Coordinates of N, CA and C in Angstrom, one line a residue:
X1 N 0.9 -1.2 0.0 CA 0.0 0.0 0.0 C 0.9 1.2 0.0
X2 N 0.6 2.2 -0.9 CA 1.4 3.4 -0.9 C 1.1 4.3 0.3
X3 N 2.0 5.2 0.4 CA 1.9 6.1 1.6 C 0.6 7.0 1.5
X4 N 0.3 7.5 0.3 CA -0.9 8.3 0.2 C -2.2 7.6 0.4
X5 N -2.2 6.3 0.0 CA -3.4 5.5 0.3 C -3.5 5.2 1.8
X6 N -2.4 4.9 2.4 CA -2.4 4.7 3.9 C -2.9 5.9 4.6
X7 N -2.5 7.1 4.2 CA -2.9 8.3 4.9 C -4.4 8.5 4.7
X8 N -4.9 8.2 3.5 CA -6.3 8.4 3.2 C -7.2 7.4 4.0
X9 N -6.7 6.2 4.1 CA -7.5 5.2 5.0 C -7.4 5.6 6.4
X10 N -6.3 6.1 6.9 CA -6.1 6.5 8.3 C -7.0 7.7 8.6
X11 N -7.1 8.7 7.8 CA -7.9 9.8 8.0 C -9.4 9.4 7.9
X12 N -9.7 8.5 7.1 CA -11.1 8.0 7.0 C -11.5 7.3 8.3
X13 N -10.6 6.5 8.8 CA -10.9 5.8 10.1 C -11.0 6.8 11.2
X14 N -10.1 7.8 11.3 CA -10.2 8.8 12.3 C -11.5 9.6 12.2
X15 N -11.9 9.9 11.0 CA -13.2 10.6 10.8 C -14.4 9.8 11.3
X16 N -14.4 8.5 11.0 CA -15.5 7.6 11.5 C -15.5 7.5 13.0
X17 N -14.3 7.4 13.6 CA -14.3 7.3 15.1 C -14.8 8.6 15.7
X18 N -14.4 9.7 15.2 CA -14.9 11.0 15.7 C -16.4 11.1 15.5
X19 N -16.9 10.7 14.4 CA -18.3 10.9 14.1 C -19.1 10.0 15.0
X20 N -18.7 8.7 15.2 CA -19.4 7.8 16.1 C -19.3 8.3 17.5
X21 N -18.1 8.8 17.9 CA -18.0 9.3 19.3 C -18.9 10.5 19.5
X22 N -19.0 11.3 18.6 CA -19.9 12.5 18.7 C -21.3 12.1 18.8
X23 N -21.8 11.1 18.0 CA -23.1 10.6 18.1 C -23.4 10.0 19.5
X24 N -22.5 9.2 20.0 CA -22.6 8.6 21.3 C -22.7 9.6 22.4
X25 N -21.9 10.7 22.3 CA -21.9 11.8 23.3 C -23.3 12.5 23.3
X26 N -23.8 12.8 22.1 CA -25.1 13.4 22.0 C -26.2 12.5 22.5
X27 N -26.1 11.3 22.3 CA -27.1 10.3 22.8 C -27.1 10.3 24.3
X28 N -25.8 10.3 24.9 CA -25.7 10.2 26.3 C -26.2 11.5 27.0
X29 N -25.9 12.7 26.4 CA -26.4 13.9 26.9 C -27.9 14.0 26.8
X30 N -28.5 13.5 25.7 CA -29.9 13.6 25.5 C -30.7 12.6 26.4
X31 N -30.0 11.5 26.8 CA -30.6 10.5 27.7 C -30.9 11.1 29.1
X32 N -30.2 12.1 29.5 CA -30.3 12.7 30.8 C -31.7 13.3 31.0
X33 N -32.4 13.6 30.0 CA -33.8 14.1 30.1 C -33.9 15.6 29.8
X34 N -35.0 16.1 30.1 CA -35.3 17.5 29.7 C -34.5 18.5 30.5
X35 N -34.0 19.5 29.8 CA -33.2 20.5 30.5 C -34.2 21.6 31.1
X36 N -34.1 21.7 32.4 CA -35.0 22.6 33.1 C -34.3 23.9 33.4
X37 N -34.9 25.0 33.3 CA -34.3 26.3 33.7 C -34.1 26.4 35.2
X38 N -33.2 27.3 35.5 CA -32.9 27.6 36.9 C -34.1 28.3 37.6
X39 N -34.4 28.0 38.9 CA -35.5 28.7 39.6 C -35.2 30.2 39.6
X40 N -36.3 31.0 39.6 CA -36.2 32.4 39.6 C -35.4 33.0 40.8
X41 N -35.5 32.3 41.9 CA -34.7 32.8 43.1 C -33.2 32.7 42.9
X42 N -32.7 31.9 42.0 CA -31.3 31.8 41.8 C -30.8 32.8 40.9
X43 N -31.6 33.4 40.0 CA -31.2 34.4 39.0 C -30.9 35.7 39.7
X44 N -29.8 36.3 39.6 CA -29.5 37.6 40.2 C -30.5 38.7 39.7
X45 N -30.9 39.6 40.6 CA -31.9 40.6 40.3 C -31.3 41.8 39.6
X46 N -30.0 42.0 39.6 CA -29.4 43.2 39.0 C -29.4 43.2 37.5
X47 N -29.8 42.1 36.9 CA -30.0 42.0 35.4 C -31.3 42.6 35.0
X48 N -32.3 42.8 35.9 CA -33.6 43.3 35.5 C -33.8 44.7 35.9

């Protein structure tokens, strides 16, 4: 296998690993449930 073909295969494998890892991370974060806002008491009043 030539060097350029090896580099192409290697970058393809790295791309697949990163893509699958990203999808797994998104699924894990989505599995935690609905994102709830902070209670009003916690928000500082100087912004209003």
